[in-house]
Each structure stands twice: as C-alpha cells, then as structure tokens.
XYZ file of C-alpha atoms in Angstrom:
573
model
C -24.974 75.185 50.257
C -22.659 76.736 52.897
C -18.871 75.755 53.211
C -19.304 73.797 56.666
C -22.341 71.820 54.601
C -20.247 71.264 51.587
C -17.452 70.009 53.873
C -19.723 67.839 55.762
C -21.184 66.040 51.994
C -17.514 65.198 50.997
C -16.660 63.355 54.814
C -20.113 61.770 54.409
C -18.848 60.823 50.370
C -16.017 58.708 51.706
C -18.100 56.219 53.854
C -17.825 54.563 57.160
C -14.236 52.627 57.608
C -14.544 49.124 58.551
C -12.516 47.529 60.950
C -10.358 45.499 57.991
C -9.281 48.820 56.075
C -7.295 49.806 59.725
C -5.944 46.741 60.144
C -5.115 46.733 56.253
C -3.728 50.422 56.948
C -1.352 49.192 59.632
C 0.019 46.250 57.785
C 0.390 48.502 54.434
C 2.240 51.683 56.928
C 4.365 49.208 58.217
C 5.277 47.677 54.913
C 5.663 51.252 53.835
C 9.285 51.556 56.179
C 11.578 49.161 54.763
C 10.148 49.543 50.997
C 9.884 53.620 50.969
C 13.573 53.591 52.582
C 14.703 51.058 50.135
C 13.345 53.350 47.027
C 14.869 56.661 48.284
C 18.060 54.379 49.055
C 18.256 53.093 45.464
C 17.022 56.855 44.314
C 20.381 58.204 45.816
C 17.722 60.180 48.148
C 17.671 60.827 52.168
C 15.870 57.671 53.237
C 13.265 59.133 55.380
C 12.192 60.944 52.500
C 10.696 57.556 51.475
C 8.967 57.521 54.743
C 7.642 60.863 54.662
C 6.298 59.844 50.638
C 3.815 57.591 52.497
C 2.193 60.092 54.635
C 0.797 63.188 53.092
C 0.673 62.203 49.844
C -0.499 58.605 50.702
C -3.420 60.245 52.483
C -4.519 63.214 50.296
C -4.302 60.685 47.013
C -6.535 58.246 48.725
C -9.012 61.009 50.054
C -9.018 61.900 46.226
C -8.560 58.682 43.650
C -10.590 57.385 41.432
C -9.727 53.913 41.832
C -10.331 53.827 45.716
C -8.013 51.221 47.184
C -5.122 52.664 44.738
C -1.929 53.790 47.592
C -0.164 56.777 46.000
C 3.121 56.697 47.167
C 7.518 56.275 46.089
C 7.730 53.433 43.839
C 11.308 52.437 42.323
C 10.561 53.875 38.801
C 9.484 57.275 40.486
C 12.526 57.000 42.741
C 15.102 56.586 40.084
C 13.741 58.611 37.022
C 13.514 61.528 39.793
C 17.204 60.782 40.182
C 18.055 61.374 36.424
C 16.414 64.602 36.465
C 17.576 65.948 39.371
C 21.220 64.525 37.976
C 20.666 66.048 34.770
C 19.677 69.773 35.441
C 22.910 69.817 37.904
C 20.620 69.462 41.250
C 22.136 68.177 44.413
C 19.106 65.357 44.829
C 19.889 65.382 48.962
C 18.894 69.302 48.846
C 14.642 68.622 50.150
C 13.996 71.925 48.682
C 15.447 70.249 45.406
C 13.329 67.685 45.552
C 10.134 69.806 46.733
C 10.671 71.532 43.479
C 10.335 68.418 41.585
C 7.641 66.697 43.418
C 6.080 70.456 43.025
C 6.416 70.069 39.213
C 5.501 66.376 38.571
C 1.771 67.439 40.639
C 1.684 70.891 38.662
C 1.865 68.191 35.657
C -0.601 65.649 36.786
C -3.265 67.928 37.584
C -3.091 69.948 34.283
C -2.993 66.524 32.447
C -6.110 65.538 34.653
C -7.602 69.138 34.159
C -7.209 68.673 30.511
C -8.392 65.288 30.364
C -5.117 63.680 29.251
C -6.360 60.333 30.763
C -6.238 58.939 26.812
C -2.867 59.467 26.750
C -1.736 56.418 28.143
C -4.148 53.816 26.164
C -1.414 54.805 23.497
C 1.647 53.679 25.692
C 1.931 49.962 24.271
C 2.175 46.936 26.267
C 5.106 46.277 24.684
C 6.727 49.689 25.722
C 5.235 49.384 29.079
C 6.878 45.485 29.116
C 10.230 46.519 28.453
C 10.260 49.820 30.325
C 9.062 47.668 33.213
C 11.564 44.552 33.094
C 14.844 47.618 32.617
C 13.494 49.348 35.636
C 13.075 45.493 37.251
C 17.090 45.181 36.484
C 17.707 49.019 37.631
C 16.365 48.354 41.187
C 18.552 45.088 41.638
C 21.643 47.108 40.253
C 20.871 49.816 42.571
C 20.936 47.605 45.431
C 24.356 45.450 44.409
C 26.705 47.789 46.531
C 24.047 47.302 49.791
C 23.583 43.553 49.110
C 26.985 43.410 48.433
C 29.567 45.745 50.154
C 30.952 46.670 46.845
C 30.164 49.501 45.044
C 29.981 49.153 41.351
C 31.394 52.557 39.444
C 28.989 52.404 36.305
C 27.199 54.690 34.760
C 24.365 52.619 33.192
C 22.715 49.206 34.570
C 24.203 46.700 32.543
C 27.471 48.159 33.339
C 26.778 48.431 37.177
C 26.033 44.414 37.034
C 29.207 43.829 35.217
C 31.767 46.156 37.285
C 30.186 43.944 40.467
C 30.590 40.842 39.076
C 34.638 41.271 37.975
C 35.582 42.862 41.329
C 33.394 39.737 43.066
C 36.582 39.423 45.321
C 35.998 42.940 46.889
C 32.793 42.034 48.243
C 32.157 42.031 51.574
C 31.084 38.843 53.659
C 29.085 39.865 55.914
C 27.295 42.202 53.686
C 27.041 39.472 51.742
C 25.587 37.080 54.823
C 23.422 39.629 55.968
C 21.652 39.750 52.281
C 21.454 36.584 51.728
C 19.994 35.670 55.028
C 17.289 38.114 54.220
C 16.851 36.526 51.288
C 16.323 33.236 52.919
C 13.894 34.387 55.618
C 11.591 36.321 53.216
C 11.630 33.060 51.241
C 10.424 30.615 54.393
C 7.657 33.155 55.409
C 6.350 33.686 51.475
C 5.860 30.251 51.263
C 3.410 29.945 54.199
C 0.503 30.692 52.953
C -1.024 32.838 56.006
C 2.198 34.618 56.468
C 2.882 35.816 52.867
C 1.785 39.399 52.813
C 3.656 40.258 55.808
C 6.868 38.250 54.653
C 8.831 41.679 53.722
C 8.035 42.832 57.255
C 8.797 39.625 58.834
C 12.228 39.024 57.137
C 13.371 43.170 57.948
C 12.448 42.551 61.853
C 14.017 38.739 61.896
C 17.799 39.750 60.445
C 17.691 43.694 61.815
C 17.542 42.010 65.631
C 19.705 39.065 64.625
C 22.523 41.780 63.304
C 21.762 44.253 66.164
C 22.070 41.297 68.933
C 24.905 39.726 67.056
C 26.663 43.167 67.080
C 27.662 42.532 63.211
C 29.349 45.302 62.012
C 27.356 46.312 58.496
C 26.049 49.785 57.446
C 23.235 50.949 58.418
C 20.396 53.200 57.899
C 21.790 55.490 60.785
C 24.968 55.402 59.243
C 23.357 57.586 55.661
C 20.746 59.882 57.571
C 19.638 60.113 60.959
C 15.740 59.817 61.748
C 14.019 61.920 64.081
C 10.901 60.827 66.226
C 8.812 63.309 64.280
C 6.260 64.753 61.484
C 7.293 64.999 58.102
C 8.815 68.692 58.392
C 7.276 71.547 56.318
C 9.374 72.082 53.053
C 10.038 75.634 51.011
C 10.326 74.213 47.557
C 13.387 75.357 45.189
C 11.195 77.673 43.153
C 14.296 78.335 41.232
C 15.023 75.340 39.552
C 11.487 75.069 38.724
C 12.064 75.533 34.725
C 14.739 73.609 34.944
C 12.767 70.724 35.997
C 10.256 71.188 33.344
C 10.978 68.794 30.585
C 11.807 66.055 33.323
C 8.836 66.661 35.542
C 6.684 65.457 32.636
C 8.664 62.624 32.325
C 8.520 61.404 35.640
C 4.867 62.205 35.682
C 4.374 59.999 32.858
C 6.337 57.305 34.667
C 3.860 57.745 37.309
C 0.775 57.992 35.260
C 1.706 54.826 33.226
C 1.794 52.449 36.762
C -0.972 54.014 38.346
C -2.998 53.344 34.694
C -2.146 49.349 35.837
C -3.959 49.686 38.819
C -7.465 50.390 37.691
C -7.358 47.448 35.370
C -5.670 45.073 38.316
C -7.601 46.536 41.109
C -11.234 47.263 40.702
C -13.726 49.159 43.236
C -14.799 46.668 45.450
C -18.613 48.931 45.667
C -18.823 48.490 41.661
C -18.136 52.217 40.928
C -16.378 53.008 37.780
C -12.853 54.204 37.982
C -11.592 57.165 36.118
C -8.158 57.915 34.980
C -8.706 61.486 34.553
C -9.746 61.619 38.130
C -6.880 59.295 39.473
C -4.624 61.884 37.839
C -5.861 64.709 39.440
C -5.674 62.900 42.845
C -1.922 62.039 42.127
C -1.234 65.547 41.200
C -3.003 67.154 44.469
C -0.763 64.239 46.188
C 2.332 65.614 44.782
C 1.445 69.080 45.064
C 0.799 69.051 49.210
C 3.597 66.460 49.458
C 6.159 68.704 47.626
C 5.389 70.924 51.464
C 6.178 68.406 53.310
C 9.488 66.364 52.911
C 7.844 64.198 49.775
C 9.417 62.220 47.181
C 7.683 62.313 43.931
C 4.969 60.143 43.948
C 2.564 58.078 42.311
C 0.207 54.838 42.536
C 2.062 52.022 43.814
C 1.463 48.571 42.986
C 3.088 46.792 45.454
C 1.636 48.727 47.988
C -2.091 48.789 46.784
C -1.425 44.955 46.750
C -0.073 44.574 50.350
C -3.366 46.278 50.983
C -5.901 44.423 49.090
C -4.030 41.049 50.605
C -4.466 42.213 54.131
C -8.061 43.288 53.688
C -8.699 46.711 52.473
C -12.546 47.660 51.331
C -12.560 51.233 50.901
C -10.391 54.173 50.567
C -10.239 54.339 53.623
C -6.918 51.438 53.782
C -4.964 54.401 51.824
C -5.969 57.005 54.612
C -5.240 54.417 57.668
C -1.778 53.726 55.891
C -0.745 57.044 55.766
C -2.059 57.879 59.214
C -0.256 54.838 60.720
C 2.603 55.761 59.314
C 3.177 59.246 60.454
C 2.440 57.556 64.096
C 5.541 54.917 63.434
C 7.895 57.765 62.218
C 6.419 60.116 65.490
C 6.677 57.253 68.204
C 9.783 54.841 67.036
C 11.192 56.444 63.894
C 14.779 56.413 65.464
C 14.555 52.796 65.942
C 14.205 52.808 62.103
C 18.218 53.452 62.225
C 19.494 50.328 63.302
C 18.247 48.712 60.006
C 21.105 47.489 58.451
C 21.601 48.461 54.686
C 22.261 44.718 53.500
C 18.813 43.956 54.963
C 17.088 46.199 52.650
C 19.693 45.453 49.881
C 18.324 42.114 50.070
C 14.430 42.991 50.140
C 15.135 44.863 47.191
C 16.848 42.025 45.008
C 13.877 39.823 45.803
C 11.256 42.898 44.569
C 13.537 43.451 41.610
C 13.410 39.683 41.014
C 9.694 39.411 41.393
C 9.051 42.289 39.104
C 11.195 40.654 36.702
C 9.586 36.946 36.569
C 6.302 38.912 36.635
C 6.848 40.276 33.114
C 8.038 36.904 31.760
C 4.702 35.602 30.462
C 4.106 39.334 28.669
C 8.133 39.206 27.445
C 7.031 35.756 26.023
C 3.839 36.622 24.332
C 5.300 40.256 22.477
C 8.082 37.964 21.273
C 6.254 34.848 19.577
C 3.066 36.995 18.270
C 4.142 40.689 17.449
C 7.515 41.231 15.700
C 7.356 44.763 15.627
C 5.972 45.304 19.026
C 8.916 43.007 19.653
C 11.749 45.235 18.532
C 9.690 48.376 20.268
C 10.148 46.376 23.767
C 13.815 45.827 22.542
C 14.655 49.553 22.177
C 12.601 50.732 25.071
C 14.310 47.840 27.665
C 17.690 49.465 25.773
C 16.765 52.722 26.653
C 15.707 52.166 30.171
C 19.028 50.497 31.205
C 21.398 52.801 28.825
C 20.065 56.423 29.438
C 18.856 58.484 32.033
C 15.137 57.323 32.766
C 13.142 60.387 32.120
C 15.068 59.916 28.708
C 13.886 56.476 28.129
C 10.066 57.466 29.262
C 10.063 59.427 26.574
C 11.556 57.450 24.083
C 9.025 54.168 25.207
C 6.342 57.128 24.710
C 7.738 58.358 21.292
C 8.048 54.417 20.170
C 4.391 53.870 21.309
C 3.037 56.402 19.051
C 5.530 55.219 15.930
C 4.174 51.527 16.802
C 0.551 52.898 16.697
C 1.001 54.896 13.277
C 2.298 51.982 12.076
C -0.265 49.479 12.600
C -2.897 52.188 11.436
C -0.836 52.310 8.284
C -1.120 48.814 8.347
C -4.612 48.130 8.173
C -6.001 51.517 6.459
C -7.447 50.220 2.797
C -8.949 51.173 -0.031
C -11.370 48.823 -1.575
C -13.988 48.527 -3.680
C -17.801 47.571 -3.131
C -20.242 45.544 -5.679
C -23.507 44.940 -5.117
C -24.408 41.803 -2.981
C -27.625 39.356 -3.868
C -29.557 40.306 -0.454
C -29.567 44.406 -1.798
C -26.113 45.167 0.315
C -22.405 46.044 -0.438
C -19.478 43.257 -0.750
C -15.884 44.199 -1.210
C -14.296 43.778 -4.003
C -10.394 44.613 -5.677
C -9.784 48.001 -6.634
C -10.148 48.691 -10.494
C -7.417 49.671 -12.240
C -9.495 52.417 -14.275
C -12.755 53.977 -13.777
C -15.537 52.818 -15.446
C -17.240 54.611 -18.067
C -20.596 55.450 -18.444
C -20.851 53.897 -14.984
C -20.588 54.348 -10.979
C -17.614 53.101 -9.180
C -17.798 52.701 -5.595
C -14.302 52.917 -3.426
C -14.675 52.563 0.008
C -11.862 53.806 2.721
C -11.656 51.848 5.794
C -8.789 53.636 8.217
C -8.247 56.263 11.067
C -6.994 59.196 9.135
C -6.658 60.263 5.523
C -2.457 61.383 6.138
C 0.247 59.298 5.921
C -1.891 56.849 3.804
C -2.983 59.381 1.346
C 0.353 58.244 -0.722
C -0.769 54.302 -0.555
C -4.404 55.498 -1.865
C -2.916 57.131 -4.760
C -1.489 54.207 -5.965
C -4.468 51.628 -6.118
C -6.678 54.604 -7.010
C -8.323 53.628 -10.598
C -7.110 55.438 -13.314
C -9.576 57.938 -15.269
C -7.696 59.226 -18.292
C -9.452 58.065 -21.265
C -13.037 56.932 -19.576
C -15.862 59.553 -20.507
C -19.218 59.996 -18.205
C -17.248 57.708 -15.012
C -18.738 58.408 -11.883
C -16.804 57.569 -8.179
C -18.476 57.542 -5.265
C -15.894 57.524 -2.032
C -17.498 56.459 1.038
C -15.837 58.094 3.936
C -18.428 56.144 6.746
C -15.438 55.055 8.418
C -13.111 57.910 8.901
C -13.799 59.131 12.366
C -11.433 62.204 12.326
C -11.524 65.726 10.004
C -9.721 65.107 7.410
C -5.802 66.471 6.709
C -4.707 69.297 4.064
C -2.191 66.476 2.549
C -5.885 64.598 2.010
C -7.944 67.489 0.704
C -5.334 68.443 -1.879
C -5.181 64.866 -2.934
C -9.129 64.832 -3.116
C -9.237 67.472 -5.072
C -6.401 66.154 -7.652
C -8.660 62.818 -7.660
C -11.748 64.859 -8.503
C -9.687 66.956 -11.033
C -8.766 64.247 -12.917
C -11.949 62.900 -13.341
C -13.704 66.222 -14.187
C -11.321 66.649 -16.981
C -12.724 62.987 -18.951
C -16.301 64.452 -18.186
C -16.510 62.680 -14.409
C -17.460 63.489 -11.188
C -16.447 62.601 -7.862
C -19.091 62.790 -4.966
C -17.953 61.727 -1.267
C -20.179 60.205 1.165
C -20.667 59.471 4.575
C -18.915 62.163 6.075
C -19.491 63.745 9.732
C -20.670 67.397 9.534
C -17.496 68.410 10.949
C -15.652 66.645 8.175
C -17.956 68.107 5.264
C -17.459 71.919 6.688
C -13.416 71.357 6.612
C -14.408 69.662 3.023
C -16.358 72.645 2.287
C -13.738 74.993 4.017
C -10.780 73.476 1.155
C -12.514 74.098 -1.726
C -14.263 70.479 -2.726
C -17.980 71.772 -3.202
C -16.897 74.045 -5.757
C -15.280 70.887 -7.619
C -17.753 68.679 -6.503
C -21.017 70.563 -6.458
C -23.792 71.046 -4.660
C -24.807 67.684 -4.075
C -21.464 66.607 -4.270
C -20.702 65.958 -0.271
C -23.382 63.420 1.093
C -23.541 63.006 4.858
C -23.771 60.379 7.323
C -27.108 58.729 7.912
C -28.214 56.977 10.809
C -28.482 53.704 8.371
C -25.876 51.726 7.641
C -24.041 52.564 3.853
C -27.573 54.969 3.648
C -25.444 57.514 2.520
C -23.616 55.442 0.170
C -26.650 54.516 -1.911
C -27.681 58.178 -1.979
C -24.572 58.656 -3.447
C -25.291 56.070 -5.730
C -28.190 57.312 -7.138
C -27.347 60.450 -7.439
C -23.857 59.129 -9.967
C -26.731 57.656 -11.918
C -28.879 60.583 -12.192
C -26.056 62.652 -13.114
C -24.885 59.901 -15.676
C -28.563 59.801 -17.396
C -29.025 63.385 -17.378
C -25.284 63.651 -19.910
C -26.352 64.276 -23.570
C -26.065 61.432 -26.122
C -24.966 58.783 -23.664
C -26.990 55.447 -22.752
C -28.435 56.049 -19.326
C -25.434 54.958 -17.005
C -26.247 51.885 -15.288
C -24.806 51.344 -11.835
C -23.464 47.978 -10.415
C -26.263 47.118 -8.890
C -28.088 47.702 -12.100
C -25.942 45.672 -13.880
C -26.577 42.762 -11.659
C-alpha cells in the first residue's frame, strides 16, 4: 500500500464527526481558557502556556488515544509536579525552552513506557495511594490560588504551611480581591445548580465577573498584568536540550502523574462504539502529545478529567470532540486571545478554589471507605497525602508509587500459605493443617497457594513438617498455583527441604510446575536431588499432576526393601 493510501485508511479510521462532537469541541475549547490559564497560574508558569497545552497536544492525543473521548491536556497535578522539577534541577520554569525540555522528556517517557508495554504498571498504584495523592494535590491547587483569591501572598514552602501563613496575616488581605473571588464563587454556584446550565457554569461565572470588574473599573490584577497574549498560533519552540538529563529522574515522575489520571479515564469514560480501550495505546498517544507539544509552546500534558467530562456533558461521540477542542481553541487564541487579558486574577483564583473543593468532596466517599475497611491501605493514604503536601510532587509520586508496591508485597505476604491436602470422599483434595513431621512410610501432600516463592520462603520454613527421625516419608509439593519462575532464595531452600529428607531415606518430588519453572528447577540443581521423575508438570486437569505425583511417592515407597508397601492418604481412607 502506497503512503497517500495508507494516509487515506487512517483519516477514513477516525470516522465521520457529528454535529454534537463540534459543538462539544467548542464548549470544551472554551472551557479550556480560564482552566489551562488557571493551571499554568498555580504552576508558577506563563499563562498562555496553558492555552497553548490545549491545542497541539489536545489534538494529536485525540487523533491517537485509546480511550477516544479522553482530552489530553494541563491538569493541576501535571502543572505543579512540573513545577517541582523544574524548581529542583535549578530551571527558571518561565524559560519555554525550559519547559519544552520537560514536556520533551515526560513524551520521550510515555512512549517508551507505551513501547514497552508498561500499561501494568499502574494496576499496582493503589487506590489508596491514588486517594491520598489525589485529595494533597486537591489542597495544593486551593493553596496555590490563596494569594489570587486573596491579595495576599502566603511565603510557605509546603501546602499546609501556605494555608496557615494566609490565615494569620488574614488582615493583609485585600478586599476587593477578596469580593472579586467570592463573587465568582457565588455566580458559578447559581448557574451549577440549574440543571441545563451546569456544564457551562465555569464559563458562565469567568464572563459574568470579568465584564462586571472591567465595567466597574475595579482595580485587581489581571491576566495582562503577568504575561501579555498575542492574537496568534502557539509559537514554534527549540527545546533546552541541555537540561535534558537533568530532567530525567523528574520527567518520569511527572509522567507517572500523568499516566496515573489518564488510567481513571478508561474506567470512568468508556467508548461510546463498544471498542476496547488500551492503556498501552493511551500512553503512546500521550507521549506523541507531549513530544509535538514540547515544539510548540506546551505544558506537560496528560489526560484530563475535568476536561474529558466537560466534553462528554456537552455531547461528545467520537474522538473527534478532542480534535474540535483543540481546533477551536487555537481559533480563540488567533481571533480574541488579547481579550483573554482583561481576566482578572481573583476571577480565576476563585474558579480554582471551587475545582480544588470539588476534587476534594469527590474523594470523600473513597477517604471514607480506605479508613473503616483497610488499616494498612489506611496509613499508605496517610503517608502518601503527607508526602504530596510536604515535598516536592515528583518526590511524593514516587513515594505513593514506592508505598503501592510495599502495600502489594504485603498483602501477597499476607495471603501466601502453605497447607496441607487429605483426600476428600468424592476422590478430590481438602485442606488440611500442616503436620508437624513427615510421615513415615507414607506420602505427605503440602500444597503452596501464593504469587512468588521469595519473601515467604522464611514463613514456609517454619510450618514445614519436620523429617529427622521418619524413614521411607515421601512429600509431594504442589506448585499448581505459583504463576511466576521461581527465586534462588526458593531453590536453595528446596533443595535444603529435599536434603533433609533424603538423608532419613525420603524423597521430595514437586508438581505442577510450568515448563518455564521446571527448566529454572532443572537449571539449580533439583533433578539431580530429586530425580528423574522427580519434577511433575502441569496438566490440563485440575490437581492431575498432583495425583501423578502421588502415585509415583507410592511406587517409590513399595519398591524400598523390607518396608510394608507405603500406603498413601487416600489409601488410608
């Protein structure tokens, strides 16, 4: 197939637009002003490099995702955990070739993680994590926002510290800031409640106080009074190539920020034509959204929830919404992006409290539920929410990640076991305590239900039945449910387990291993303790294995000199 016909199969792949996915475009591009500006406000970033976040990587993320009516764009966790990078490797964050050279690195990041089919990674970042990463981002955005909403600006390092410095120095805030805010506020508020009006209640409540200021002639600061806003295309950036390895270590974080929202999106938003999303694909459309935004003015970006919500509410059936928004947008920046300037900053200040606020009572039922059923999940929300509004965010990403994987070692601990089986009336297997010696003359069965054969290899030792003084015993270890190869710790301690039984005239034989298992077996040693029909694999029958094992203990046990035949459980029953 020639180029021009492959390039005519992918237009073709996207569909027709329907009339609702450009009006759903429009409403989410407009939306896209206030909140991208807000973001890159509370990120310590240019403004319009919020805008220009919504345009080319809004469209190429959209042309690309997965999950089709996902919006990749600047959302408030990308915004500030970009800040604590740039802040951290020394990097003026209002440089754009700065922050090309992040956005540059977070797509490098995404793409390899698609490439490499990373998409797993994030089943292991807990809800609990994700709940208290979420809620100290929540309170991050509303401290971000205190000096706009407020006229005051807190001198804190960390979030908690930011709301108390406001709250002391309450006397230095400025009224009419103050007005301005809550008047936003109280307009968002009227229009969220009416029902028809709700999606566009953001949009309604920045028009309604920006003219009231501007015809008022109330002197607040505004958006022209940070960075000015030209009536044009996002400009083409040279990235910082420089910093690049600088921005390493951070541009993983802050792609794992992203990753971990987007992930939400799938599950909250599926394809309205019943296709199946796929995170390894919504990661390589992120990462080709970062890469070609990183050229063009962009913010860091990622799949926004707010935004893919302000697009399902107002209609959106395809992926097309995404392009439209993106499209629309660059047309409001080219024909009034000026206008944007007369915004005042208390206006947006106030939007953002009432996001912040909305994120936060969002999380309350999930808060709730990790606290009354799951104590340790519990303290891992605890020390992530700690981390999130005490350290630099890209720090705190990757603490919530290193928790996750403590919690889920943990709980694996937790419920690996070692029991043993008896023969059932109906011809089956029941479980049964753990002996505390082997039985002579006799087959043993052990069964070891868990993911791994590592860290638990210590709590096996200790319920494994004894062997010293038994003669002829016989253990069969049934392995069915151990889906991974197993570990050096576990191979040494299988053949300690086999040793010991060996030396009071015993055998071990293993069973219902995966081929791959059995050649690592092989590979450390175990047939030569074991013998040849020592390692029994996997059958397609359930525990088939198991009584091949079985039989075999009992052949070997009849075959000893001057002993009585060896009966087996299920003999003995």
């Amino acid at each position: 197939m020639s180029a021009p016909s492959k390039a005519t199969a992918a237009i073709r792949g996207l569909g027709k637009p329907k009339p609702r996915d450009v009006i759903s475009g429009l409403v989410t591009g407009l939306f896209s002003i206030p909140e991208g500006m807000a973001y890159a406000s509370i990120g310590g970033f240019n403004p319009v490099a919020g805008l220009y976040a919504g345009v080319v990587p809004g469209i190429i993320g959209s042309l690309f995702a997965r999950t089709v009516l996902m919006v990749t764009t600047l959302t408030s966790a990308i915004a500030l955990s970009s800040r604590s990078v740039l802040k951290e490797a020394g990097l003026d964050p209002a440089d754009p070739a700065n922050v090309a050279a992040l956005a540059l690195v977070v797509g490098v990041v995404m793409l390899l993680f698609g490439l490499l089919r990373f998409g797993s990674i994030m089943n292991f970042v807990s809800n609990a994590v994700m709940t208290g990463f979420s809620t100290g981002i929540a309170l991050q955005i509303i401290a971000g926002v205190l000096g706009d909403a407020t006229g005051y600006k807190p001198d804190s390092g960390n979030t908690i510290g930011k709301f108390i410095d406001s709250l002391t120095h309450i006397g230095l805030w400025h009224g009419t800031a103050v007005a301005v805010a809550a008047g936003t506020v109280a307009v968002w508020v009227v229009f969220h409640f009416i029902k028809p009006l709700e999606s566009f209640a953001t949009l309604i409540a920045l028009v309604v106080v920006t003219a009231v200021v501007a015809l008022a002639h109330i002197d607040v600061e505004t958006v022209g009074d940070i960075a000015s806003i030209t009536n044009s295309l996002p400009p083409v950036t040279v990235p910082n190539f420089a910093a690049m390895p600088e921005l390493i270590v951070g541009g993983v974080a802050v792609a794992l920020v992203a990753l971990a929202q987007a992930a939400g999106i799938s599950a909250a938003v599926p394809n309205p034509d019943g296709s199946r999303t796929n995170m390894n694909g919504d990661f390589l459309a992120q990462g080709a959204a970062n890469f070609t935004g990183s050229f063009f003015g962009a913010l860091p970006t990622g799949g926004s929830l707010s935004r893919t919500g302000v697009a399902t509410s107002a209609g959106a059936q395809t992926r097309w919404a995404g392009i439209f928004a993106g499209i629309w947008l660059a047309l409001l920046v080219l024909v009034a992006g000026s206008a944007a300037e007369i915004i005042p900053m208390p206006v947006i200040g106030g939007l953002i409290l009432v996001i912040g606020a909305e994120l936060v009572v969002g999380r309350l039922p999930d808060i709730k539920l990790v606290l009354r059923v799951a104590p340790l999940s519990a303290l891992a929300m605890l020390v992530t929410f700690a981390a999130t509004t005490q350290l630099p965010l890209h720090t705190a990403i990757l603490i919530g990640v290193i928790t996750s994987l403590v919690l889920y070692c943990a709980k694996a601990a937790q419920a690996a076991q070692l029991m043993a089986l008896v023969p059932s009336g109906d011809g089956g297997w029941q479980s049964a305590p753990v002996p505390q010696r082997c039985a002579s003359d006799d087959v043993t069965v052990l069964h070891y239900a868990g993911v791994g054969l590592f860290a638990e290899v210590a709590r096996i030792d200790e319920k494994w039945p004894r062997a010293d003084g038994t003669h002829n015993a016989v253990v069969v270890l049934s392995l069915r449910a151990l889906p991974d190869v197993p570990s050096s710790v576990a191979i040494k301690a299988l053949r300690r387990w086999a040793g010991e039984l060996a030396a009071n005239n015993g055998r071990l034989i293993i069973a219902g291993v995966n081929p791959g298992s059995a050649e690592v077996l092989r590979r450390g040693g175990l047939d030569d303790i074991l013998g040849d029909d020592g390692i029994v694999l996997a059958t397609d029958r359930i525990f088939g294995a198991l009584d091949e094992a079985v039989a075999a203990g009992r052949a070997w046990i009849a075959a000893q000199p001057g002993e009585p035949g060896g009966l087996t459980h299920r003999d003995s029953n």
